[in-house]
């Protein structure tokens, strides 16, 4: 008879029964049990596994939160120290204590070589374990028990044995639960967080993995975005590639460019100092590295920002549609809130309505954030015609502008297409957020709800009263450089020679502009 803690392999919970004979058991990688020094039993790879490959599915009984809590208490009373419960969303836990497969023996590491990915397959949530890097035969397999994984929207090849319908799910988490977050971690990784229950401080996804994920998710629902990002119409990527290859004709020129190298080192070591030792950082050794990094940065600072920022007021500015304090749970019997609901339901209801001041604050904030600057420079535009005199980049930039105008026309066409019911149906919400607005030089600004500005800050914050950022100033007897202008406080951020940084109201200071 099997003992508790040594479940029957491949005994699948009911919801997975129909997958029992599917090829996923065949395609999974070969893995073996092993005894570890400090973490009990563990799993090692029995063959080389490539980055991104599916290793095994995390299976077990699917139980709800209440059962999970009861089981945890029982295990605590029995003095168990090994826990096998993976919470996949608010009321769904996969418990591999009594039924499961080898995946239950995979230990935690703060610097893991596999990760859990959440998939919605034919309406069922399932957890796959995938290699995060190349793994050699004999290596211990580990994943981060506290990793909050984003659900995946597009299937990686190895995990698509059947006609899967994969849906995008909201940003829910999945993580390991166990009793006492203070169990010591013996993973031995350089950046070990010391306790099994401690969450990583930041998302562990690289910016390019995040980008791809977000891009894939949005592209599924937005053919327009797909047009901007992928295929021969990857406008930003094409422009960046043409521009960079003019100034950096070979990989060597990128590798030997001290400015690029020190910029990349700053991005990695200072900008993301906490993640600088992560294995996924791209090197900056080739032209392809450079164009990839620049494409991602430009995409995030321009189109991605536009798509999520400028529609906030239009979509969420009317607080009755998005009341800020209404998100309260139904009170549980026996609580003060429940008594109130029973005795004075009107008052309980009124308490969910956003107060005047809070509503005003919310609307003002959203309105401020959603405004386009009056001197906004859109993607594909330049503030001055003299930005370069080099013919090839000028021609490439023109092609980029034309492509953006074409994309704009397609967005308008789709908005007017009566066959597309979400655009012209009863609600009539034309999609304009990714309309690049490249041909618009009216400098209209305000809550126009369309247009992809060149950068996140906008020219209002970068320039002021013709003093460009990076102008040198002499303030009293100190020298400083303008870093930027904050349009709300009307103050300039000035960095002094000794590295001190201060927001100053220049109308109140004694200063002179230094021309270099
Ligand atoms: C899913 S099980 C992993 C298999 C387990 N080692 C076994 O022998 O059954 C999770 C349990 O393994 C132990 N464990 C896993 N990773 C560990 C780590 N990095 N440090 C200490 N204990 C760990 C903890 O007791 C945890 O509750
Ligand atoms: Fe650790």
Coordinates of C-alpha atoms and ligand atoms in Angstrom, one line a residue:
X1 CA 0.0 0.0 0.0
X2 CA 1.2 3.5 -0.8
X3 CA 2.0 5.7 2.1
X4 CA 0.9 9.3 2.5
X5 CA 3.5 11.4 0.8
X6 CA 4.3 8.8 -1.8
X7 CA 1.4 9.1 -4.2
X8 CA 0.6 6.9 -7.1
X9 CA 2.2 8.3 -10.2
X10 CA -0.1 9.6 -12.9
X11 CA -3.2 9.2 -10.9
X12 CA -4.9 12.2 -12.2
X13 CA -7.7 14.2 -10.5
X14 CA -11.1 14.0 -12.2
X15 CA -10.8 17.2 -14.1
X16 CA -7.7 15.9 -15.9
X17 CA -9.0 12.4 -16.6
X18 CA -9.8 13.2 -20.2
X19 CA -6.1 14.0 -20.7
X20 CA -4.9 10.7 -19.4
X21 CA -3.9 9.3 -22.7
X22 CA -2.9 12.4 -24.5
X23 CA 0.6 12.8 -25.8
X24 CA 1.7 15.2 -23.1
X25 CA 2.8 12.3 -21.0
X26 CA 5.0 11.1 -23.9
X27 CA 6.5 14.5 -24.7
X28 CA 7.5 15.3 -21.2
X29 CA 11.2 15.2 -20.4
X30 CA 12.8 12.3 -18.6
X31 CA 13.4 13.1 -14.9
X32 CA 14.6 11.1 -11.9
X33 CA 14.2 11.1 -8.1
X34 CA 17.2 12.0 -6.0
X35 CA 18.0 12.5 -2.4
X36 CA 19.2 16.0 -1.6
X37 CA 21.4 17.0 1.3
X38 CA 19.1 19.5 2.9
X39 CA 15.8 19.6 1.0
X40 CA 14.5 16.0 1.3
X41 CA 13.8 14.3 -2.0
X42 CA 14.3 16.1 -5.2
X43 CA 14.3 15.7 -9.0
X44 CA 17.2 15.7 -11.5
X45 CA 17.1 15.9 -15.3
X46 CA 17.7 12.5 -16.9
X47 CA 18.5 14.1 -20.3
X48 CA 19.5 17.6 -21.6
X49 CA 16.5 20.0 -21.6
X50 CA 16.5 23.1 -23.7
X51 CA 15.4 26.5 -22.7
X52 CA 11.6 26.9 -23.1
X53 CA 10.9 23.1 -23.2
X54 CA 8.0 21.6 -21.4
X55 CA 9.2 19.4 -18.5
X56 CA 6.1 18.1 -16.7
X57 CA 2.7 19.1 -15.7
X58 CA 2.0 19.8 -12.0
X59 CA -1.0 17.6 -11.2
X60 CA -2.8 16.7 -8.1
X61 CA -6.2 16.9 -6.5
X62 CA -8.0 20.1 -7.3
X63 CA -9.4 21.4 -4.0
X64 CA -10.9 24.7 -2.8
X65 CA -9.4 27.2 -0.3
X66 CA -11.4 25.8 2.7
X67 CA -10.2 22.2 2.1
X68 CA -6.7 23.5 1.6
X69 CA -6.8 25.3 4.9
X70 CA -8.1 22.2 6.7
X71 CA -5.4 20.0 5.1
X72 CA -2.7 22.5 6.0
X73 CA -3.8 22.3 9.7
X74 CA -4.0 18.6 9.7
X75 CA -0.5 18.4 8.2
X76 CA 0.8 20.8 10.8
X77 CA -0.7 18.7 13.6
X78 CA 1.0 15.6 12.1
X79 CA 4.3 17.5 12.1
X80 CA 4.7 17.4 8.3
X81 CA 7.4 19.7 6.9
X82 CA 6.9 18.9 3.2
X83 CA 4.0 20.6 1.5
X84 CA 2.7 20.0 -2.0
X85 CA -0.1 22.6 -2.4
X86 CA 0.0 24.9 -5.3
X87 CA -2.6 27.7 -5.2
X88 CA -3.5 28.6 -8.7
X89 CA -6.2 31.1 -8.1
X90 CA -8.4 32.4 -5.3
X91 CA -10.4 29.3 -4.8
X92 CA -8.4 26.6 -6.5
X93 CA -5.5 24.7 -5.2
X94 CA -3.7 21.7 -6.7
X95 CA -2.8 19.4 -3.9
X96 CA -0.2 16.8 -4.9
X97 CA 0.0 15.4 -1.3
X98 CA -2.1 12.3 -2.0
X99 CA -2.2 12.1 -5.8
X100 CA 0.3 13.5 -8.3
X101 CA 3.3 12.8 -10.3
X102 CA 7.1 13.4 -10.1
X103 CA 6.6 17.1 -10.3
X104 CA 5.7 17.1 -6.6
X105 CA 9.3 16.4 -5.7
X106 CA 10.7 19.4 -7.5
X107 CA 12.3 21.6 -4.9
X108 CA 12.4 25.4 -4.6
X109 CA 15.3 27.6 -5.6
X110 CA 15.6 31.4 -5.4
X111 CA 17.5 31.1 -8.7
X112 CA 15.6 28.4 -10.4
X113 CA 16.1 26.6 -13.7
X114 CA 12.4 25.9 -14.4
X115 CA 9.2 27.9 -14.0
X116 CA 5.5 27.2 -13.5
X117 CA 3.3 28.5 -16.3
X118 CA -0.4 28.8 -16.0
X119 CA -2.4 27.7 -19.1
X120 CA -6.1 27.7 -19.8
X121 CA -6.7 24.7 -21.9
X122 CA -10.2 24.0 -23.1
X123 CA -11.5 26.0 -20.2
X124 CA -9.4 24.2 -17.6
X125 CA -6.6 25.9 -15.7
X126 CA -3.4 23.7 -15.9
X127 CA 0.1 24.2 -14.6
X128 CA 3.0 23.3 -16.8
X129 CA 6.7 23.3 -15.7
X130 CA 9.0 24.7 -18.4
X131 CA 12.8 25.1 -18.6
X132 CA 13.9 28.7 -18.0
X133 CA 17.3 28.0 -19.5
X134 CA 19.2 25.1 -21.0
X135 CA 19.5 22.3 -18.4
X136 CA 22.1 19.5 -18.5
X137 CA 21.4 15.9 -17.7
X138 CA 22.0 15.4 -14.0
X139 CA 21.1 18.9 -12.9
X140 CA 18.6 19.4 -10.1
X141 CA 15.3 20.8 -11.3
X142 CA 14.0 23.7 -9.3
X143 CA 11.4 26.4 -9.5
X144 CA 10.5 29.4 -7.5
X145 CA 7.7 28.5 -5.1
X146 CA 6.7 32.2 -4.8
X147 CA 6.9 33.1 -8.4
X148 CA 3.7 35.0 -9.4
X149 CA 3.4 33.7 -12.9
X150 CA 1.4 35.4 -15.6
X151 CA -0.9 33.2 -17.5
X152 CA 0.2 32.5 -21.1
X153 CA -1.9 33.2 -24.1
X154 CA 0.0 31.5 -26.9
X155 CA 1.0 27.9 -26.6
X156 CA 4.6 26.9 -26.9
X157 CA 5.0 24.1 -29.3
X158 CA 5.6 21.2 -27.0
X159 CA 2.6 21.8 -25.0
X160 CA 0.1 21.8 -27.8
X161 CA -0.8 18.1 -28.3
X162 CA -4.4 18.6 -29.2
X163 CA -6.8 21.3 -30.5
X164 CA -6.3 23.5 -27.6
X165 CA -8.3 26.6 -27.2
X166 CA -6.1 28.9 -25.2
X167 CA -7.6 31.9 -23.6
X168 CA -6.0 34.9 -22.1
X169 CA -6.7 35.0 -18.5
X170 CA -6.6 38.0 -16.1
X171 CA -3.5 38.5 -14.1
X172 CA -3.9 36.0 -11.4
X173 CA -1.2 34.4 -9.4
X174 CA -0.1 30.9 -8.7
X175 CA 2.3 30.0 -5.9
X176 CA 3.1 27.3 -3.4
X177 CA 1.4 27.4 -0.1
X178 CA 2.8 25.9 3.0
X179 CA 2.5 26.2 6.7
X180 CA 4.8 28.8 8.2
X181 CA 6.4 31.2 5.7
X182 CA 9.5 31.0 7.9
X183 CA 10.8 27.6 6.9
X184 CA 14.6 28.1 6.0
X185 CA 15.5 27.9 2.4
X186 CA 18.5 25.7 1.6
X187 CA 18.7 26.4 -2.1
X188 CA 22.2 27.8 -1.9
X189 CA 21.7 30.4 -4.6
X190 CA 23.7 33.6 -4.4
X191 CA 20.6 35.8 -4.1
X192 CA 18.8 33.3 -1.7
X193 CA 15.9 35.0 0.1
X194 CA 16.6 32.8 3.2
X195 CA 13.0 31.7 3.8
X196 CA 10.7 29.6 1.6
X197 CA 7.7 31.9 2.0
X198 CA 9.4 35.2 1.0
X199 CA 8.3 36.6 -2.3
X200 CA 10.8 38.0 -4.8
X201 CA 10.8 41.8 -4.6
X202 CA 10.2 42.3 -8.3
X203 CA 8.8 40.5 -11.3
X204 CA 11.5 38.1 -12.5
X205 CA 10.6 38.5 -16.1
X206 CA 13.0 40.2 -18.2
X207 CA 11.7 43.3 -20.0
X208 CA 11.8 41.5 -23.3
X209 CA 10.0 38.5 -22.0
X210 CA 7.4 40.8 -20.5
X211 CA 7.2 42.7 -23.7
X212 CA 6.7 39.5 -25.7
X213 CA 4.0 38.3 -23.4
X214 CA 2.1 41.6 -23.4
X215 CA 2.5 41.9 -27.1
X216 CA 1.3 38.4 -27.7
X217 CA -1.7 38.9 -25.5
X218 CA -2.7 42.2 -27.1
X219 CA -2.0 41.0 -30.6
X220 CA -4.4 38.1 -30.1
X221 CA -7.2 40.7 -29.7
X222 CA -5.8 43.5 -31.8
X223 CA -4.8 43.0 -35.5
X224 CA -3.7 46.6 -35.5
X225 CA -1.1 46.1 -32.9
X226 CA -0.1 42.9 -34.6
X227 CA 0.5 45.0 -37.7
X228 CA 2.7 47.5 -35.8
X229 CA 4.7 44.8 -34.1
X230 CA 5.1 41.7 -36.3
X231 CA 5.8 40.6 -39.8
X232 CA 7.0 42.8 -42.6
X233 CA 5.0 45.6 -41.0
X234 CA 7.0 45.7 -37.8
X235 CA 7.3 49.4 -38.3
X236 CA 9.4 50.3 -35.2
X237 CA 11.7 47.3 -35.6
X238 CA 12.3 48.1 -39.3
X239 CA 13.1 51.7 -38.6
X240 CA 15.4 50.9 -35.7
X241 CA 17.2 48.3 -37.8
X242 CA 17.7 50.7 -40.7
X243 CA 18.9 53.5 -38.4
X244 CA 21.2 51.4 -36.3
X245 CA 22.8 49.6 -39.2
X246 CA 23.7 52.9 -40.8
X247 CA 25.8 54.0 -37.8
X248 CA 26.8 50.6 -36.7
X249 CA 27.6 48.6 -39.8
X250 CA 29.0 45.6 -38.0
X251 CA 28.8 43.8 -34.7
X252 CA 32.3 44.9 -33.9
X253 CA 31.3 48.6 -34.0
X254 CA 28.6 47.9 -31.4
X255 CA 31.0 45.9 -29.2
X256 CA 33.7 48.6 -29.3
X257 CA 31.4 51.6 -28.8
X258 CA 32.2 52.8 -25.3
X259 CA 29.1 55.0 -25.1
X260 CA 26.8 52.1 -25.9
X261 CA 28.6 49.8 -23.6
X262 CA 28.5 52.2 -20.7
X263 CA 24.8 52.9 -21.4
X264 CA 24.0 49.2 -21.3
X265 CA 26.1 48.7 -18.2
X266 CA 24.1 51.5 -16.5
X267 CA 20.8 50.0 -17.6
X268 CA 21.8 46.6 -16.2
X269 CA 23.8 47.5 -13.1
X270 CA 22.2 50.7 -11.9
X271 CA 18.8 50.7 -13.5
X272 CA 18.1 47.1 -12.6
X273 CA 20.8 46.6 -10.0
X274 CA 18.8 44.0 -8.1
X275 CA 18.5 41.9 -11.2
X276 CA 21.9 42.4 -12.6
X277 CA 23.1 38.8 -12.0
X278 CA 20.1 37.3 -13.7
X279 CA 21.1 34.9 -16.6
X280 CA 18.6 36.4 -19.1
X281 CA 20.3 39.7 -19.7
X282 CA 21.1 40.1 -23.4
X283 CA 24.8 40.9 -24.1
X284 CA 25.3 44.1 -26.0
X285 CA 27.8 42.5 -28.5
X286 CA 26.0 42.6 -31.8
X287 CA 23.9 44.8 -34.0
X288 CA 21.0 42.5 -33.4
X289 CA 21.3 43.0 -29.6
X290 CA 21.3 46.8 -30.1
X291 CA 18.3 46.9 -32.4
X292 CA 16.4 44.5 -30.2
X293 CA 17.0 46.5 -27.1
X294 CA 16.2 49.8 -28.8
X295 CA 13.0 48.4 -30.4
X296 CA 11.8 47.2 -27.0
X297 CA 12.6 50.5 -25.3
X298 CA 11.0 52.6 -28.0
X299 CA 7.9 50.4 -28.2
X300 CA 7.4 50.6 -24.4
X301 CA 8.0 54.3 -24.1
X302 CA 5.8 55.2 -27.1
X303 CA 3.1 52.8 -28.3
X304 CA 2.7 50.6 -25.3
X305 CA 2.5 53.7 -23.0
X306 CA 0.0 55.4 -25.4
X307 CA -2.2 52.3 -25.5
X308 CA -2.6 52.2 -21.7
X309 CA -2.2 55.8 -20.7
X310 CA -4.2 58.2 -22.9
X311 CA -7.5 56.4 -22.7
X312 CA -7.7 56.4 -18.9
X313 CA -10.0 59.4 -18.7
X314 CA -12.2 58.4 -21.6
X315 CA -12.7 54.9 -20.3
X316 CA -12.5 55.3 -16.6
X317 CA -12.9 59.0 -15.8
X318 CA -16.6 58.8 -15.0
X319 CA -16.4 57.6 -11.5
X320 CA -19.9 56.1 -11.5
X321 CA -18.6 53.6 -14.0
X322 CA -15.5 52.9 -11.9
X323 CA -16.3 53.7 -8.3
X324 CA -13.1 53.6 -6.3
X325 CA -14.5 52.3 -3.0
X326 CA -17.2 49.8 -4.2
X327 CA -14.9 46.9 -4.4
X328 CA -15.8 45.4 -1.0
X329 CA -16.4 41.8 -0.3
X330 CA -19.8 40.7 0.9
X331 CA -19.4 40.7 4.7
X332 CA -19.3 37.4 6.5
X333 CA -22.0 36.5 9.1
X334 CA -20.9 37.5 12.5
X335 CA -18.9 40.6 11.5
X336 CA -19.7 44.2 12.3
X337 CA -20.2 44.9 8.6
X338 CA -22.7 42.0 8.3
X339 CA -24.8 43.4 11.2
X340 CA -24.8 46.8 9.5
X341 CA -25.9 45.3 6.2
X342 CA -28.7 43.5 8.0
X343 CA -29.9 46.4 10.2
X344 CA -29.3 49.4 7.9
X345 CA -28.8 48.1 4.3
X346 CA -29.2 51.7 2.9
X347 CA -26.3 52.9 4.9
X348 CA -24.1 49.9 4.0
X349 CA -24.9 50.5 0.3
X350 CA -24.2 54.3 0.6
X351 CA -20.8 53.5 2.1
X352 CA -19.8 51.9 -1.2
X353 CA -20.3 55.1 -3.1
X354 CA -17.1 57.2 -3.6
X355 CA -17.0 60.3 -1.5
X356 CA -17.0 63.7 -3.3
X357 CA -13.4 64.6 -2.4
X358 CA -12.1 61.2 -3.3
X359 CA -14.0 61.3 -6.6
X360 CA -12.6 64.7 -7.4
X361 CA -9.1 63.6 -6.7
X362 CA -9.6 60.5 -8.8
X363 CA -11.0 62.4 -11.8
X364 CA -8.3 65.1 -11.6
X365 CA -5.6 62.6 -11.5
X366 CA -6.9 60.5 -14.4
X367 CA -7.6 63.7 -16.4
X368 CA -4.0 65.0 -15.8
X369 CA -2.5 61.6 -16.8
X370 CA -4.6 61.3 -19.9
X371 CA -3.8 64.7 -21.5
X372 CA -1.6 65.0 -24.5
X373 CA 0.8 68.0 -24.3
X374 CA 0.0 70.8 -26.8
X375 CA 3.4 70.5 -28.2
X376 CA 3.4 66.7 -28.4
X377 CA 5.7 65.2 -31.0
X378 CA 4.2 62.0 -32.3
X379 CA 6.0 58.8 -33.4
X380 CA 7.4 59.4 -36.9
X381 CA 7.7 63.2 -36.3
X382 CA 10.7 65.3 -35.4
X383 CA 10.6 68.7 -33.6
X384 CA 13.2 70.0 -36.0
X385 CA 14.0 69.2 -39.6
X386 CA 17.7 69.4 -38.9
X387 CA 17.9 66.3 -36.6
X388 CA 20.3 64.8 -39.0
X389 CA 21.8 65.6 -42.4
X390 CA 22.6 62.0 -43.2
X391 CA 20.6 60.9 -46.3
X392 CA 20.0 57.3 -45.4
X393 CA 18.6 57.8 -41.9
X394 CA 16.4 60.6 -43.3
X395 CA 15.0 58.3 -46.0
X396 CA 14.5 55.5 -43.5
X397 CA 12.7 57.9 -41.2
X398 CA 10.4 59.0 -44.1
X399 CA 9.6 55.3 -44.8
X400 CA 8.8 54.8 -41.1
X401 CA 6.5 57.9 -41.1
X402 CA 4.7 56.6 -44.2
X403 CA 4.2 53.2 -42.6
X404 CA 2.7 54.8 -39.5
X405 CA 0.3 56.9 -41.6
X406 CA -0.8 53.7 -43.4
X407 CA -1.3 52.0 -40.0
X408 CA -3.4 55.0 -39.0
X409 CA -5.6 54.7 -42.1
X410 CA -6.1 51.1 -41.4
X411 CA -7.2 51.9 -37.8
X412 CA -9.7 54.5 -39.2
X413 CA -11.0 52.0 -41.8
X414 CA -11.6 49.4 -39.1
X415 CA -13.3 51.9 -36.9
X416 CA -15.7 52.7 -39.7
X417 CA -16.2 49.1 -40.7
X418 CA -19.8 48.2 -39.8
X419 CA -18.9 44.5 -39.8
X420 CA -16.8 45.0 -36.7
X421 CA -19.5 45.1 -34.1
X422 CA -17.2 46.2 -31.2
X423 CA -16.3 49.4 -33.0
X424 CA -19.6 50.5 -34.4
X425 CA -22.1 48.4 -32.4
X426 CA -24.5 49.9 -29.8
X427 CA -21.6 51.1 -27.6
X428 CA -19.7 52.7 -30.4
X429 CA -16.2 52.9 -28.9
X430 CA -13.9 53.6 -31.8
X431 CA -10.4 52.4 -31.1
X432 CA -8.0 55.2 -31.4
X433 CA -5.4 54.7 -28.7
X434 CA -2.8 53.2 -31.1
X435 CA -3.7 55.6 -33.9
X436 CA -0.2 57.1 -34.3
X437 CA -1.3 60.6 -35.4
X438 CA 1.9 61.0 -37.4
X439 CA 0.4 63.3 -40.0
X440 CA -1.1 65.7 -37.4
X441 CA 1.0 68.8 -36.8
X442 CA -2.0 70.8 -35.3
X443 CA -0.5 70.5 -31.8
X444 CA -4.0 70.2 -30.5
X445 CA -3.2 68.5 -27.2
X446 CA -5.6 67.8 -24.3
X447 CA -8.0 64.8 -24.0
X448 CA -7.9 63.8 -27.6
X449 CA -7.5 60.1 -26.8
X450 CA -5.3 59.3 -29.8
X451 CA -1.8 59.6 -30.9
X452 CA 1.5 57.8 -30.0
X453 CA 3.9 60.4 -28.6
X454 CA 7.6 59.8 -29.1
X455 CA 8.3 59.4 -25.4
X456 CA 6.6 59.0 -22.1
X457 CA 7.5 62.4 -20.6
X458 CA 6.3 64.5 -23.5
X459 CA 8.0 67.7 -24.7
X460 CA 6.3 69.8 -21.9
X461 CA 8.4 68.1 -19.4
X462 CA 11.6 68.0 -21.4
X463 CA 11.7 71.5 -22.7
X464 CA 10.6 74.7 -21.1
X465 CA 10.8 78.3 -22.2
X466 CA 13.3 77.3 -24.8
X467 CA 15.8 76.0 -22.2
X468 CA 16.3 72.5 -23.3
X469 CA 17.1 69.8 -20.9
X470 CA 20.9 69.4 -20.6
X471 CA 21.4 73.2 -20.7
X472 CA 24.1 74.1 -18.1
X473 CA 23.2 76.7 -15.5
X474 CA 25.3 78.7 -13.1
X475 CA 23.3 79.1 -9.9
X476 CA 25.0 81.5 -7.5
X477 CA 28.5 80.1 -7.7
X478 CA 27.4 76.4 -8.5
X479 CA 27.2 74.8 -11.8
X480 CA 24.3 72.5 -12.6
X481 CA 22.6 70.9 -15.5
X482 CA 18.8 70.9 -16.2
X483 CA 17.6 67.3 -16.2
X484 CA 14.0 68.1 -16.8
X485 CA 11.0 70.4 -16.1
X486 CA 8.1 69.3 -14.0
X487 CA 5.1 70.9 -15.5
X488 CA 2.9 70.5 -12.4
X489 CA 5.2 72.1 -9.8
X490 CA 6.7 74.3 -12.5
X491 CA 10.1 73.4 -11.1
X492 CA 13.3 72.3 -12.9
X493 CA 15.2 69.3 -11.8
X494 CA 18.8 70.4 -11.6
X495 CA 21.7 68.1 -11.0
X496 CA 24.8 69.9 -9.6
X497 CA 28.4 69.2 -10.4
X498 CA 28.8 67.2 -7.2
X499 CA 25.9 65.0 -8.1
X500 CA 23.3 66.7 -5.8
X501 CA 19.9 66.8 -7.4
X502 CA 17.3 69.5 -6.5
X503 CA 13.9 70.7 -7.8
X504 CA 14.2 74.5 -8.2
X505 CA 11.8 77.2 -9.0
X506 CA 14.0 79.1 -11.4
X507 CA 11.9 82.2 -11.3
X508 CA 13.1 82.5 -7.7
X509 CA 16.7 81.7 -8.2
X510 CA 19.6 83.8 -9.4
X511 CA 21.0 82.0 -12.4
X512 CA 22.6 82.4 -15.7
X513 CA 22.6 80.1 -18.7
X514 CA 26.0 78.8 -19.8
X515 CA 26.5 78.3 -23.5
X516 CA 29.1 75.7 -24.2
Ligands
LIG1 C1 6.9 20.2 -3.2 S1 7.8 19.5 -1.9 C2 9.3 19.1 -2.7 C3 9.8 17.7 -2.4 C4 10.3 17.5 -1.1 N1 11.7 17.8 -1.0 C5 10.1 16.0 -0.6 O1 11.0 15.4 -0.1 O2 9.0 15.5 -0.8 C6 8.1 20.9 -1.0 C7 8.8 20.8 0.3 O3 10.2 20.5 0.1 C8 11.1 21.2 1.0 N2 11.9 22.1 0.2 C9 11.8 22.4 -1.1 N3 12.7 23.3 -1.5 C10 13.4 23.6 -0.4 C11 14.5 24.5 -0.2 N4 15.0 25.3 -1.1 N5 14.9 24.6 1.1 C12 14.4 23.9 2.1 N6 13.4 23.0 1.9 C13 12.9 22.9 0.7 C14 10.1 21.9 1.9 O4 10.0 21.1 3.1 C15 8.8 22.0 1.1 O5 7.7 22.1 2.0
LIG2 FE1 16.8 30.3 -1.5

